[in-house]
Amino acid sequence: MTGQDQGDGAGVHPPLGDEVDVVTEDTQQNDEKHARKKGSFLREFVVLVVIALGLALLIKSFVVQAFYIPSESMENTLLVNDRVLVNKLVYHTRDIERGDIVVFSGVDSWDPEVPYEEPSNPIAKAFHWVGTVFGLVPGEKDYIKRVIGVPGDTVKCCDAKGRVSVNGVPLDEPYLYPGDVPSAQQFEVTVPNDRLWVMGDHRSLSWDSRLHTGDPGGGTIPMDKVVGRAFVIIWPFDRAKILPIPDTFAQPALQAAVAGAPMAAGVVGAVPVMVWRRRRAARRDRARTSG
């Protein structure tokens, strides 16, 4: 190669250091882009989790909530580890009815049917709270029972055939756990205003109103402690089903007793008024005669 060839620009390459600088710069830019994307994804993920938890909390508080079944007290209608959905709005549109399966709070009243120990670790507490929101773990003092008596009802056990009766009308209870009797305990209670008499379907294992007759309210629970009505099993999938009110609570005789109760009360209340009016009229007649 001549000096002329070396002097012109043909076939001359840039120094190796420049190429390394270019490659390094491109790599740094790619790393920065990757880091930005990763950071953006993490931020979006955190935001989505916060939004999901917020929506779950709103729905749980006002509309519907999933509950975990921790005990055997409602077998075979509900089994341990079942998850049910509880409607929190239904009792804003209708009264609590006999036969409803309700979730209620037993705070400051009934003892828990299953052992519960509150987590001491703040992180464990947070995970437990999330678990209760989604029905993955049981609440501290949530109970689930079937409503047998509503305010004004007289609930009694047992009749000559060993059945529970409401206002003198015996209940046919096919939902009871196989082999269980309607009640091994004798009882008779008139349900006070704003309270409910509740019993589990697995009567021999249910710590229900019958076992709290010595408590204030005679074993009944306050209606304002009711969280809502369990209306469907959602887990496990092979047990998914609606939870309707059993037909026995739609007996014509029971409905007639319910319809007749206000009329009977009205008649009883009207008798003193009629007597008072007749006596008043008699006094007027005597006053006119003597005048």
PDB file of C-alpha atoms in Angstrom:
ATOM      1  CA  MET A   1       0.000   0.000   0.000  1.00  0.00           C
ATOM      2  CA  THR A   2       1.432   3.366  -0.989  1.00  0.00           C
ATOM      3  CA  GLY A   3       1.428   6.477   1.055  1.00  0.00           C
ATOM      4  CA  GLN A   4      -1.182   7.814  -1.384  1.00  0.00           C
ATOM      5  CA  ASP A   5      -3.473   4.917  -0.545  1.00  0.00           C
ATOM      6  CA  GLN A   6      -2.959   5.478   3.111  1.00  0.00           C
ATOM      7  CA  GLY A   7      -3.651   9.140   2.765  1.00  0.00           C
ATOM      8  CA  ASP A   8      -7.074   8.967   1.155  1.00  0.00           C
ATOM      9  CA  GLY A   9     -10.220   8.032   3.159  1.00  0.00           C
ATOM     10  CA  ALA A  10     -11.082   4.837   1.296  1.00  0.00           C
ATOM     11  CA  GLY A  11     -11.186   1.734   3.546  1.00  0.00           C
ATOM     12  CA  VAL A  12     -10.461   3.685   6.756  1.00  0.00           C
ATOM     13  CA  HIS A  13     -12.571   2.507   9.840  1.00  0.00           C
ATOM     14  CA  PRO A  14     -13.419   4.605  12.933  1.00  0.00           C
ATOM     15  CA  PRO A  15     -11.420   3.853  16.022  1.00  0.00           C
ATOM     16  CA  LEU A  16     -12.578   0.832  18.085  1.00  0.00           C
ATOM     17  CA  GLY A  17     -13.214   3.003  21.147  1.00  0.00           C
ATOM     18  CA  ASP A  18     -15.979   4.885  19.329  1.00  0.00           C
ATOM     19  CA  GLU A  19     -17.819   1.648  18.543  1.00  0.00           C
ATOM     20  CA  VAL A  20     -17.648   0.556  22.173  1.00  0.00           C
ATOM     21  CA  ASP A  21     -19.044   3.916  23.282  1.00  0.00           C
ATOM     22  CA  VAL A  22     -21.999   3.579  20.883  1.00  0.00           C
ATOM     23  CA  VAL A  23     -22.801   0.032  22.040  1.00  0.00           C
ATOM     24  CA  THR A  24     -22.551   1.049  25.698  1.00  0.00           C
ATOM     25  CA  GLU A  25     -24.864   4.007  25.148  1.00  0.00           C
ATOM     26  CA  ASP A  26     -27.471   1.806  23.413  1.00  0.00           C
ATOM     27  CA  THR A  27     -27.279  -0.756  26.210  1.00  0.00           C
ATOM     28  CA  GLN A  28     -27.747   1.926  28.849  1.00  0.00           C
ATOM     29  CA  GLN A  29     -30.775   3.325  27.012  1.00  0.00           C
ATOM     30  CA  ASN A  30     -32.330  -0.158  26.762  1.00  0.00           C
ATOM     31  CA  ASP A  31     -31.705  -0.779  30.449  1.00  0.00           C
ATOM     32  CA  GLU A  32     -33.313   2.548  31.314  1.00  0.00           C
ATOM     33  CA  LYS A  33     -36.348   1.759  29.154  1.00  0.00           C
ATOM     34  CA  HIS A  34     -36.652  -1.681  30.760  1.00  0.00           C
ATOM     35  CA  ALA A  35     -36.392  -0.177  34.250  1.00  0.00           C
ATOM     36  CA  ARG A  36     -39.048   2.426  33.416  1.00  0.00           C
ATOM     37  CA  LYS A  37     -41.384  -0.256  32.076  1.00  0.00           C
ATOM     38  CA  LYS A  38     -40.810  -2.421  35.141  1.00  0.00           C
ATOM     39  CA  GLY A  39     -41.419   0.514  37.474  1.00  0.00           C
ATOM     40  CA  SER A  40     -44.554   1.483  35.549  1.00  0.00           C
ATOM     41  CA  PHE A  41     -45.886  -2.084  35.735  1.00  0.00           C
ATOM     42  CA  LEU A  42     -45.273  -2.264  39.485  1.00  0.00           C
ATOM     43  CA  ARG A  43     -47.025   1.058  40.035  1.00  0.00           C
ATOM     44  CA  GLU A  44     -49.995  -0.030  37.938  1.00  0.00           C
ATOM     45  CA  PHE A  45     -50.130  -3.361  39.770  1.00  0.00           C
ATOM     46  CA  VAL A  46     -50.158  -1.643  43.172  1.00  0.00           C
ATOM     47  CA  VAL A  47     -52.885   0.747  41.993  1.00  0.00           C
ATOM     48  CA  LEU A  48     -54.987  -2.154  40.678  1.00  0.00           C
ATOM     49  CA  VAL A  49     -54.623  -4.049  43.963  1.00  0.00           C
ATOM     50  CA  VAL A  50     -55.630  -0.957  45.960  1.00  0.00           C
ATOM     51  CA  ILE A  51     -58.645  -0.353  43.700  1.00  0.00           C
ATOM     52  CA  ALA A  52     -59.674  -4.023  43.900  1.00  0.00           C
ATOM     53  CA  LEU A  53     -59.463  -4.006  47.688  1.00  0.00           C
ATOM     54  CA  GLY A  54     -61.368  -0.729  47.840  1.00  0.00           C
ATOM     55  CA  LEU A  55     -64.168  -2.080  45.645  1.00  0.00           C
ATOM     56  CA  ALA A  56     -64.233  -5.314  47.618  1.00  0.00           C
ATOM     57  CA  LEU A  57     -64.544  -3.336  50.835  1.00  0.00           C
ATOM     58  CA  LEU A  58     -67.398  -1.239  49.454  1.00  0.00           C
ATOM     59  CA  ILE A  59     -69.229  -4.296  48.152  1.00  0.00           C
ATOM     60  CA  LYS A  60     -68.579  -6.172  51.408  1.00  0.00           C
ATOM     61  CA  SER A  61     -69.857  -3.274  53.484  1.00  0.00           C
ATOM     62  CA  PHE A  62     -73.061  -2.532  51.597  1.00  0.00           C
ATOM     63  CA  VAL A  63     -74.056  -5.153  49.024  1.00  0.00           C
ATOM     64  CA  VAL A  64     -72.837  -8.740  49.258  1.00  0.00           C
ATOM     65  CA  GLN A  65     -70.128 -10.575  51.145  1.00  0.00           C
ATOM     66  CA  ALA A  66     -68.606 -14.033  50.972  1.00  0.00           C
ATOM     67  CA  PHE A  67     -68.529 -15.997  54.226  1.00  0.00           C
ATOM     68  CA  TYR A  68     -66.550 -19.068  55.193  1.00  0.00           C
ATOM     69  CA  ILE A  69     -68.359 -21.878  57.049  1.00  0.00           C
ATOM     70  CA  PRO A  70     -66.144 -22.860  59.991  1.00  0.00           C
ATOM     71  CA  SER A  71     -68.318 -25.307  61.950  1.00  0.00           C
ATOM     72  CA  GLU A  72     -70.618 -28.303  61.541  1.00  0.00           C
ATOM     73  CA  SER A  73     -73.670 -26.577  63.034  1.00  0.00           C
ATOM     74  CA  MET A  74     -75.519 -26.205  59.711  1.00  0.00           C
ATOM     75  CA  GLU A  75     -74.775 -29.638  58.203  1.00  0.00           C
ATOM     76  CA  ASN A  76     -75.829 -31.012  55.794  1.00  0.00           C
ATOM     77  CA  THR A  77     -77.204 -27.788  54.352  1.00  0.00           C
ATOM     78  CA  LEU A  78     -73.787 -26.160  54.763  1.00  0.00           C
ATOM     79  CA  LEU A  79     -70.539 -28.057  55.239  1.00  0.00           C
ATOM     80  CA  VAL A  80     -67.266 -26.995  56.835  1.00  0.00           C
ATOM     81  CA  ASN A  81     -65.162 -25.018  54.299  1.00  0.00           C
ATOM     82  CA  ASP A  82     -68.192 -24.083  52.180  1.00  0.00           C
ATOM     83  CA  ARG A  83     -68.319 -20.460  51.033  1.00  0.00           C
ATOM     84  CA  VAL A  84     -71.654 -18.670  50.841  1.00  0.00           C
ATOM     85  CA  LEU A  85     -72.688 -15.286  49.523  1.00  0.00           C
ATOM     86  CA  VAL A  86     -74.670 -13.119  51.926  1.00  0.00           C
ATOM     87  CA  ASN A  87     -77.077 -10.465  50.648  1.00  0.00           C
ATOM     88  CA  LYS A  88     -76.778  -7.357  52.811  1.00  0.00           C
ATOM     89  CA  LEU A  89     -79.472  -5.361  51.023  1.00  0.00           C
ATOM     90  CA  VAL A  90     -82.396  -7.791  51.158  1.00  0.00           C
ATOM     91  CA  TYR A  91     -83.609  -6.751  54.608  1.00  0.00           C
ATOM     92  CA  HIS A  92     -83.822  -3.156  53.483  1.00  0.00           C
ATOM     93  CA  THR A  93     -86.571  -4.272  51.088  1.00  0.00           C
ATOM     94  CA  ARG A  94     -88.341  -7.003  53.087  1.00  0.00           C
ATOM     95  CA  ASP A  95     -88.598  -8.348  56.621  1.00  0.00           C
ATOM     96  CA  ILE A  96     -86.563 -11.268  57.912  1.00  0.00           C
ATOM     97  CA  GLU A  97     -88.624 -14.408  57.311  1.00  0.00           C
ATOM     98  CA  ARG A  98     -88.836 -17.775  59.003  1.00  0.00           C
ATOM     99  CA  GLY A  99     -86.598 -20.243  57.211  1.00  0.00           C
ATOM    100  CA  ASP A 100     -84.032 -17.645  56.147  1.00  0.00           C
ATOM    101  CA  ILE A 101     -80.420 -18.634  56.746  1.00  0.00           C
ATOM    102  CA  VAL A 102     -78.833 -15.557  58.289  1.00  0.00           C
ATOM    103  CA  VAL A 103     -75.337 -14.476  59.254  1.00  0.00           C
ATOM    104  CA  PHE A 104     -75.234 -12.414  62.424  1.00  0.00           C
ATOM    105  CA  SER A 105     -72.658 -10.943  64.753  1.00  0.00           C
ATOM    106  CA  GLY A 106     -72.247 -12.492  68.180  1.00  0.00           C
ATOM    107  CA  VAL A 107     -69.863  -9.849  69.486  1.00  0.00           C
ATOM    108  CA  ASP A 108     -70.366  -9.226  73.220  1.00  0.00           C
ATOM    109  CA  SER A 109     -72.900 -12.054  73.434  1.00  0.00           C
ATOM    110  CA  TRP A 110     -72.428 -15.619  72.197  1.00  0.00           C
ATOM    111  CA  ASP A 111     -69.113 -17.408  72.501  1.00  0.00           C
ATOM    112  CA  PRO A 112     -67.532 -18.582  69.236  1.00  0.00           C
ATOM    113  CA  GLU A 113     -68.389 -22.113  68.086  1.00  0.00           C
ATOM    114  CA  VAL A 114     -64.841 -22.619  66.812  1.00  0.00           C
ATOM    115  CA  PRO A 115     -61.635 -21.525  68.569  1.00  0.00           C
ATOM    116  CA  TYR A 116     -60.348 -18.176  67.357  1.00  0.00           C
ATOM    117  CA  GLU A 117     -57.106 -16.428  68.232  1.00  0.00           C
ATOM    118  CA  GLU A 118     -56.529 -12.935  66.915  1.00  0.00           C
ATOM    119  CA  PRO A 119     -53.188 -12.593  65.078  1.00  0.00           C
ATOM    120  CA  SER A 120     -50.653 -10.531  67.005  1.00  0.00           C
ATOM    121  CA  ASN A 121     -48.507  -9.708  63.977  1.00  0.00           C
ATOM    122  CA  PRO A 122     -49.743  -6.629  62.031  1.00  0.00           C
ATOM    123  CA  ILE A 123     -48.991  -8.322  58.708  1.00  0.00           C
ATOM    124  CA  ALA A 124     -50.891 -11.440  59.783  1.00  0.00           C
ATOM    125  CA  LYS A 125     -53.792  -9.208  60.863  1.00  0.00           C
ATOM    126  CA  ALA A 126     -53.821  -7.559  57.433  1.00  0.00           C
ATOM    127  CA  PHE A 127     -53.862 -10.924  55.652  1.00  0.00           C
ATOM    128  CA  HIS A 128     -56.619 -12.167  57.979  1.00  0.00           C
ATOM    129  CA  TRP A 129     -58.707  -9.080  57.215  1.00  0.00           C
ATOM    130  CA  VAL A 130     -58.277  -9.639  53.474  1.00  0.00           C
ATOM    131  CA  GLY A 131     -59.210 -13.298  54.002  1.00  0.00           C
ATOM    132  CA  THR A 132     -62.454 -12.376  55.776  1.00  0.00           C
ATOM    133  CA  VAL A 133     -63.322  -9.862  53.030  1.00  0.00           C
ATOM    134  CA  PHE A 134     -63.115 -12.586  50.391  1.00  0.00           C
ATOM    135  CA  GLY A 135     -64.569 -15.351  52.566  1.00  0.00           C
ATOM    136  CA  LEU A 136     -61.317 -17.304  52.750  1.00  0.00           C
ATOM    137  CA  VAL A 137     -61.198 -17.488  56.557  1.00  0.00           C
ATOM    138  CA  PRO A 138     -63.916 -17.257  59.242  1.00  0.00           C
ATOM    139  CA  GLY A 139     -64.764 -13.987  60.965  1.00  0.00           C
ATOM    140  CA  GLU A 140     -64.072 -13.549  64.654  1.00  0.00           C
ATOM    141  CA  LYS A 141     -67.670 -13.858  65.896  1.00  0.00           C
ATOM    142  CA  ASP A 142     -69.884 -14.368  62.873  1.00  0.00           C
ATOM    143  CA  TYR A 143     -72.558 -17.031  63.173  1.00  0.00           C
ATOM    144  CA  ILE A 144     -74.811 -18.623  60.598  1.00  0.00           C
ATOM    145  CA  LYS A 145     -78.171 -20.150  61.620  1.00  0.00           C
ATOM    146  CA  ARG A 146     -81.688 -20.681  60.352  1.00  0.00           C
ATOM    147  CA  VAL A 147     -84.467 -18.360  61.532  1.00  0.00           C
ATOM    148  CA  ILE A 148     -87.246 -20.372  63.184  1.00  0.00           C
ATOM    149  CA  GLY A 149     -89.190 -17.660  65.008  1.00  0.00           C
ATOM    150  CA  VAL A 150     -89.727 -13.947  64.319  1.00  0.00           C
ATOM    151  CA  PRO A 151     -91.082 -11.291  66.722  1.00  0.00           C
ATOM    152  CA  GLY A 152     -94.358 -12.371  68.332  1.00  0.00           C
ATOM    153  CA  ASP A 153     -93.965 -16.072  67.499  1.00  0.00           C
ATOM    154  CA  THR A 154     -94.274 -18.765  70.130  1.00  0.00           C
ATOM    155  CA  VAL A 155     -91.689 -21.440  69.356  1.00  0.00           C
ATOM    156  CA  LYS A 156     -92.050 -24.739  71.217  1.00  0.00           C
ATOM    157  CA  CYS A 157     -90.559 -28.190  71.345  1.00  0.00           C
ATOM    158  CA  CYS A 158     -91.645 -30.736  71.323  1.00  0.00           C
ATOM    159  CA  ASP A 159     -95.125 -31.864  70.297  1.00  0.00           C
ATOM    160  CA  ALA A 160     -96.417 -35.442  70.593  1.00  0.00           C
ATOM    161  CA  LYS A 161     -94.396 -36.403  67.510  1.00  0.00           C
ATOM    162  CA  GLY A 162     -91.229 -34.689  68.700  1.00  0.00           C
ATOM    163  CA  ARG A 163     -91.514 -31.751  66.303  1.00  0.00           C
ATOM    164  CA  VAL A 164     -90.768 -28.061  66.738  1.00  0.00           C
ATOM    165  CA  SER A 165     -93.886 -25.917  66.382  1.00  0.00           C
ATOM    166  CA  VAL A 166     -94.370 -22.233  65.650  1.00  0.00           C
ATOM    167  CA  ASN A 167     -97.620 -20.707  66.897  1.00  0.00           C
ATOM    168  CA  GLY A 168     -98.964 -24.229  67.335  1.00  0.00           C
ATOM    169  CA  VAL A 169     -98.111 -25.264  63.764  1.00  0.00           C
ATOM    170  CA  PRO A 170     -95.619 -28.167  63.630  1.00  0.00           C
ATOM    171  CA  LEU A 171     -92.664 -27.865  61.258  1.00  0.00           C
ATOM    172  CA  ASP A 172     -91.629 -30.593  58.840  1.00  0.00           C
ATOM    173  CA  GLU A 173     -87.829 -30.186  58.738  1.00  0.00           C
ATOM    174  CA  PRO A 174     -86.250 -32.320  55.986  1.00  0.00           C
ATOM    175  CA  TYR A 175     -83.126 -30.139  56.138  1.00  0.00           C
ATOM    176  CA  LEU A 176     -82.106 -31.563  59.538  1.00  0.00           C
ATOM    177  CA  TYR A 177     -78.883 -33.553  59.752  1.00  0.00           C
ATOM    178  CA  PRO A 178     -79.662 -37.257  59.176  1.00  0.00           C
ATOM    179  CA  GLY A 179     -80.386 -38.978  62.466  1.00  0.00           C
ATOM    180  CA  ASP A 180     -80.899 -35.764  64.421  1.00  0.00           C
ATOM    181  CA  VAL A 181     -84.117 -35.090  66.315  1.00  0.00           C
ATOM    182  CA  PRO A 182     -85.632 -31.583  66.066  1.00  0.00           C
ATOM    183  CA  SER A 183     -84.396 -30.878  69.603  1.00  0.00           C
ATOM    184  CA  ALA A 184     -83.115 -32.871  72.528  1.00  0.00           C
ATOM    185  CA  GLN A 185     -84.028 -29.931  74.795  1.00  0.00           C
ATOM    186  CA  GLN A 186     -87.582 -29.009  75.734  1.00  0.00           C
ATOM    187  CA  PHE A 187     -88.349 -25.321  75.392  1.00  0.00           C
ATOM    188  CA  GLU A 188     -91.122 -22.814  74.846  1.00  0.00           C
ATOM    189  CA  VAL A 189     -90.420 -19.161  74.149  1.00  0.00           C
ATOM    190  CA  THR A 190     -92.324 -16.172  72.827  1.00  0.00           C
ATOM    191  CA  VAL A 191     -89.970 -14.147  70.655  1.00  0.00           C
ATOM    192  CA  PRO A 192     -89.718 -10.514  71.865  1.00  0.00           C
ATOM    193  CA  ASN A 193     -89.960  -7.509  69.588  1.00  0.00           C
ATOM    194  CA  ASP A 194     -86.926  -6.879  67.373  1.00  0.00           C
ATOM    195  CA  ARG A 195     -85.452 -10.308  68.099  1.00  0.00           C
ATOM    196  CA  LEU A 196     -85.209 -13.734  66.423  1.00  0.00           C
ATOM    197  CA  TRP A 197     -85.121 -17.368  67.519  1.00  0.00           C
ATOM    198  CA  VAL A 198     -82.445 -19.185  65.483  1.00  0.00           C
ATOM    199  CA  MET A 199     -81.347 -22.825  65.268  1.00  0.00           C
ATOM    200  CA  GLY A 200     -78.748 -24.794  63.354  1.00  0.00           C
ATOM    201  CA  ASP A 201     -79.725 -27.624  60.987  1.00  0.00           C
ATOM    202  CA  HIS A 202     -77.308 -29.994  62.761  1.00  0.00           C
ATOM    203  CA  ARG A 203     -79.226 -29.743  66.013  1.00  0.00           C
ATOM    204  CA  SER A 204     -77.007 -32.082  68.037  1.00  0.00           C
ATOM    205  CA  LEU A 205     -73.928 -29.936  67.311  1.00  0.00           C
ATOM    206  CA  SER A 206     -75.439 -26.465  67.069  1.00  0.00           C
ATOM    207  CA  TRP A 207     -74.856 -24.010  69.900  1.00  0.00           C
ATOM    208  CA  ASP A 208     -77.934 -21.961  69.069  1.00  0.00           C
ATOM    209  CA  SER A 209     -80.840 -20.179  70.783  1.00  0.00           C
ATOM    210  CA  ARG A 210     -81.711 -23.312  72.782  1.00  0.00           C
ATOM    211  CA  LEU A 211     -78.379 -23.188  74.607  1.00  0.00           C
ATOM    212  CA  HIS A 212     -78.712 -19.488  75.461  1.00  0.00           C
ATOM    213  CA  THR A 213     -82.103 -19.418  77.155  1.00  0.00           C
ATOM    214  CA  GLY A 214     -80.458 -18.131  80.330  1.00  0.00           C
ATOM    215  CA  ASP A 215     -79.008 -15.124  78.503  1.00  0.00           C
ATOM    216  CA  PRO A 216     -80.719 -11.733  78.186  1.00  0.00           C
ATOM    217  CA  GLY A 217     -83.410 -12.149  75.544  1.00  0.00           C
ATOM    218  CA  GLY A 218     -84.000 -15.792  76.478  1.00  0.00           C
ATOM    219  CA  GLY A 219     -81.786 -17.135  73.722  1.00  0.00           C
ATOM    220  CA  THR A 220     -83.098 -14.841  70.988  1.00  0.00           C
ATOM    221  CA  ILE A 221     -80.756 -12.608  69.015  1.00  0.00           C
ATOM    222  CA  PRO A 222     -81.202  -8.904  68.189  1.00  0.00           C
ATOM    223  CA  MET A 223     -82.399  -8.272  64.647  1.00  0.00           C
ATOM    224  CA  ASP A 224     -79.968  -5.372  64.298  1.00  0.00           C
ATOM    225  CA  LYS A 225     -77.072  -7.854  64.661  1.00  0.00           C
ATOM    226  CA  VAL A 226     -78.090  -9.636  61.453  1.00  0.00           C
ATOM    227  CA  VAL A 227     -75.534  -9.040  58.688  1.00  0.00           C
ATOM    228  CA  GLY A 228     -77.645 -10.453  55.877  1.00  0.00           C
ATOM    229  CA  ARG A 229     -79.191 -13.539  54.282  1.00  0.00           C
ATOM    230  CA  ALA A 230     -77.077 -16.398  52.914  1.00  0.00           C
ATOM    231  CA  PHE A 231     -78.648 -17.132  49.539  1.00  0.00           C
ATOM    232  CA  VAL A 232     -76.160 -19.251  47.576  1.00  0.00           C
ATOM    233  CA  ILE A 233     -73.218 -21.632  48.038  1.00  0.00           C
ATOM    234  CA  ILE A 234     -70.419 -20.580  45.690  1.00  0.00           C
ATOM    235  CA  TRP A 235     -67.637 -22.960  46.744  1.00  0.00           C
ATOM    236  CA  PRO A 236     -66.827 -25.746  46.193  1.00  0.00           C
ATOM    237  CA  PHE A 237     -68.216 -25.682  42.666  1.00  0.00           C
ATOM    238  CA  ASP A 238     -69.702 -29.166  42.912  1.00  0.00           C
ATOM    239  CA  ARG A 239     -71.887 -27.961  45.797  1.00  0.00           C
ATOM    240  CA  ALA A 240     -72.899 -24.638  44.270  1.00  0.00           C
ATOM    241  CA  LYS A 241     -76.642 -24.087  44.743  1.00  0.00           C
ATOM    242  CA  ILE A 242     -79.308 -21.607  45.801  1.00  0.00           C
ATOM    243  CA  LEU A 243     -80.460 -21.670  49.443  1.00  0.00           C
ATOM    244  CA  PRO A 244     -84.267 -21.243  49.302  1.00  0.00           C
ATOM    245  CA  ILE A 245     -86.715 -20.981  52.192  1.00  0.00           C
ATOM    246  CA  PRO A 246     -88.014 -24.521  52.911  1.00  0.00           C
ATOM    247  CA  ASP A 247     -91.639 -25.261  52.029  1.00  0.00           C
ATOM    248  CA  THR A 248     -92.596 -26.005  55.638  1.00  0.00           C
ATOM    249  CA  PHE A 249     -92.475 -22.271  56.410  1.00  0.00           C
ATOM    250  CA  ALA A 250     -95.096 -21.637  53.716  1.00  0.00           C
ATOM    251  CA  GLN A 251     -97.719 -23.888  55.342  1.00  0.00           C
ATOM    252  CA  PRO A 252    -101.188 -22.365  54.975  1.00  0.00           C
ATOM    253  CA  ALA A 253    -101.915 -22.929  58.691  1.00  0.00           C
ATOM    254  CA  LEU A 254     -98.766 -21.043  59.672  1.00  0.00           C
ATOM    255  CA  GLN A 255     -99.557 -18.216  57.288  1.00  0.00           C
ATOM    256  CA  ALA A 256    -103.127 -18.071  58.610  1.00  0.00           C
ATOM    257  CA  ALA A 257    -101.794 -17.871  62.157  1.00  0.00           C
ATOM    258  CA  VAL A 258     -99.565 -15.002  61.121  1.00  0.00           C
ATOM    259  CA  ALA A 259    -102.381 -13.182  59.354  1.00  0.00           C
ATOM    260  CA  GLY A 260    -104.734 -13.765  62.272  1.00  0.00           C
ATOM    261  CA  ALA A 261    -102.353 -12.461  64.911  1.00  0.00           C
ATOM    262  CA  PRO A 262    -102.855  -8.739  64.155  1.00  0.00           C
ATOM    263  CA  MET A 263    -106.621  -9.220  63.962  1.00  0.00           C
ATOM    264  CA  ALA A 264    -106.677 -11.046  67.304  1.00  0.00           C
ATOM    265  CA  ALA A 265    -104.574  -8.310  68.846  1.00  0.00           C
ATOM    266  CA  GLY A 266    -106.952  -5.743  67.426  1.00  0.00           C
ATOM    267  CA  VAL A 267    -109.974  -7.532  68.899  1.00  0.00           C
ATOM    268  CA  VAL A 268    -108.315  -7.806  72.303  1.00  0.00           C
ATOM    269  CA  GLY A 269    -107.442  -4.132  72.203  1.00  0.00           C
ATOM    270  CA  ALA A 270    -110.946  -3.149  71.114  1.00  0.00           C
ATOM    271  CA  VAL A 271    -112.774  -4.925  73.960  1.00  0.00           C
ATOM    272  CA  PRO A 272    -111.796  -2.420  76.703  1.00  0.00           C
ATOM    273  CA  VAL A 273    -112.758   0.451  74.414  1.00  0.00           C
ATOM    274  CA  MET A 274    -116.192  -1.053  73.770  1.00  0.00           C
ATOM    275  CA  VAL A 275    -116.772  -1.641  77.491  1.00  0.00           C
ATOM    276  CA  TRP A 276    -115.716   1.913  78.290  1.00  0.00           C
ATOM    277  CA  ARG A 277    -118.065   3.364  75.641  1.00  0.00           C
ATOM    278  CA  ARG A 278    -121.012   1.303  76.883  1.00  0.00           C
ATOM    279  CA  ARG A 279    -120.432   2.395  80.480  1.00  0.00           C
ATOM    280  CA  ARG A 280    -120.131   5.994  79.363  1.00  0.00           C
ATOM    281  CA  ALA A 281    -123.417   5.730  77.448  1.00  0.00           C
ATOM    282  CA  ALA A 282    -125.104   4.134  80.473  1.00  0.00           C
ATOM    283  CA  ARG A 283    -123.944   6.998  82.721  1.00  0.00           C
ATOM    284  CA  ARG A 284    -125.332   9.524  80.228  1.00  0.00           C
ATOM    285  CA  ASP A 285    -128.690   7.720  80.193  1.00  0.00           C
ATOM    286  CA  ARG A 286    -128.845   7.683  83.986  1.00  0.00           C
ATOM    287  CA  ALA A 287    -127.951  11.389  84.092  1.00  0.00           C
ATOM    288  CA  ARG A 288    -130.723  12.241  81.656  1.00  0.00           C
ATOM    289  CA  THR A 289    -133.258  10.113  83.564  1.00  0.00           C
ATOM    290  CA  SER A 290    -132.385  11.687  86.899  1.00  0.00           C
ATOM    291  CA  GLY A 291    -132.482  15.151  85.355  1.00  0.00           C
TER     292      GLY A 291
END
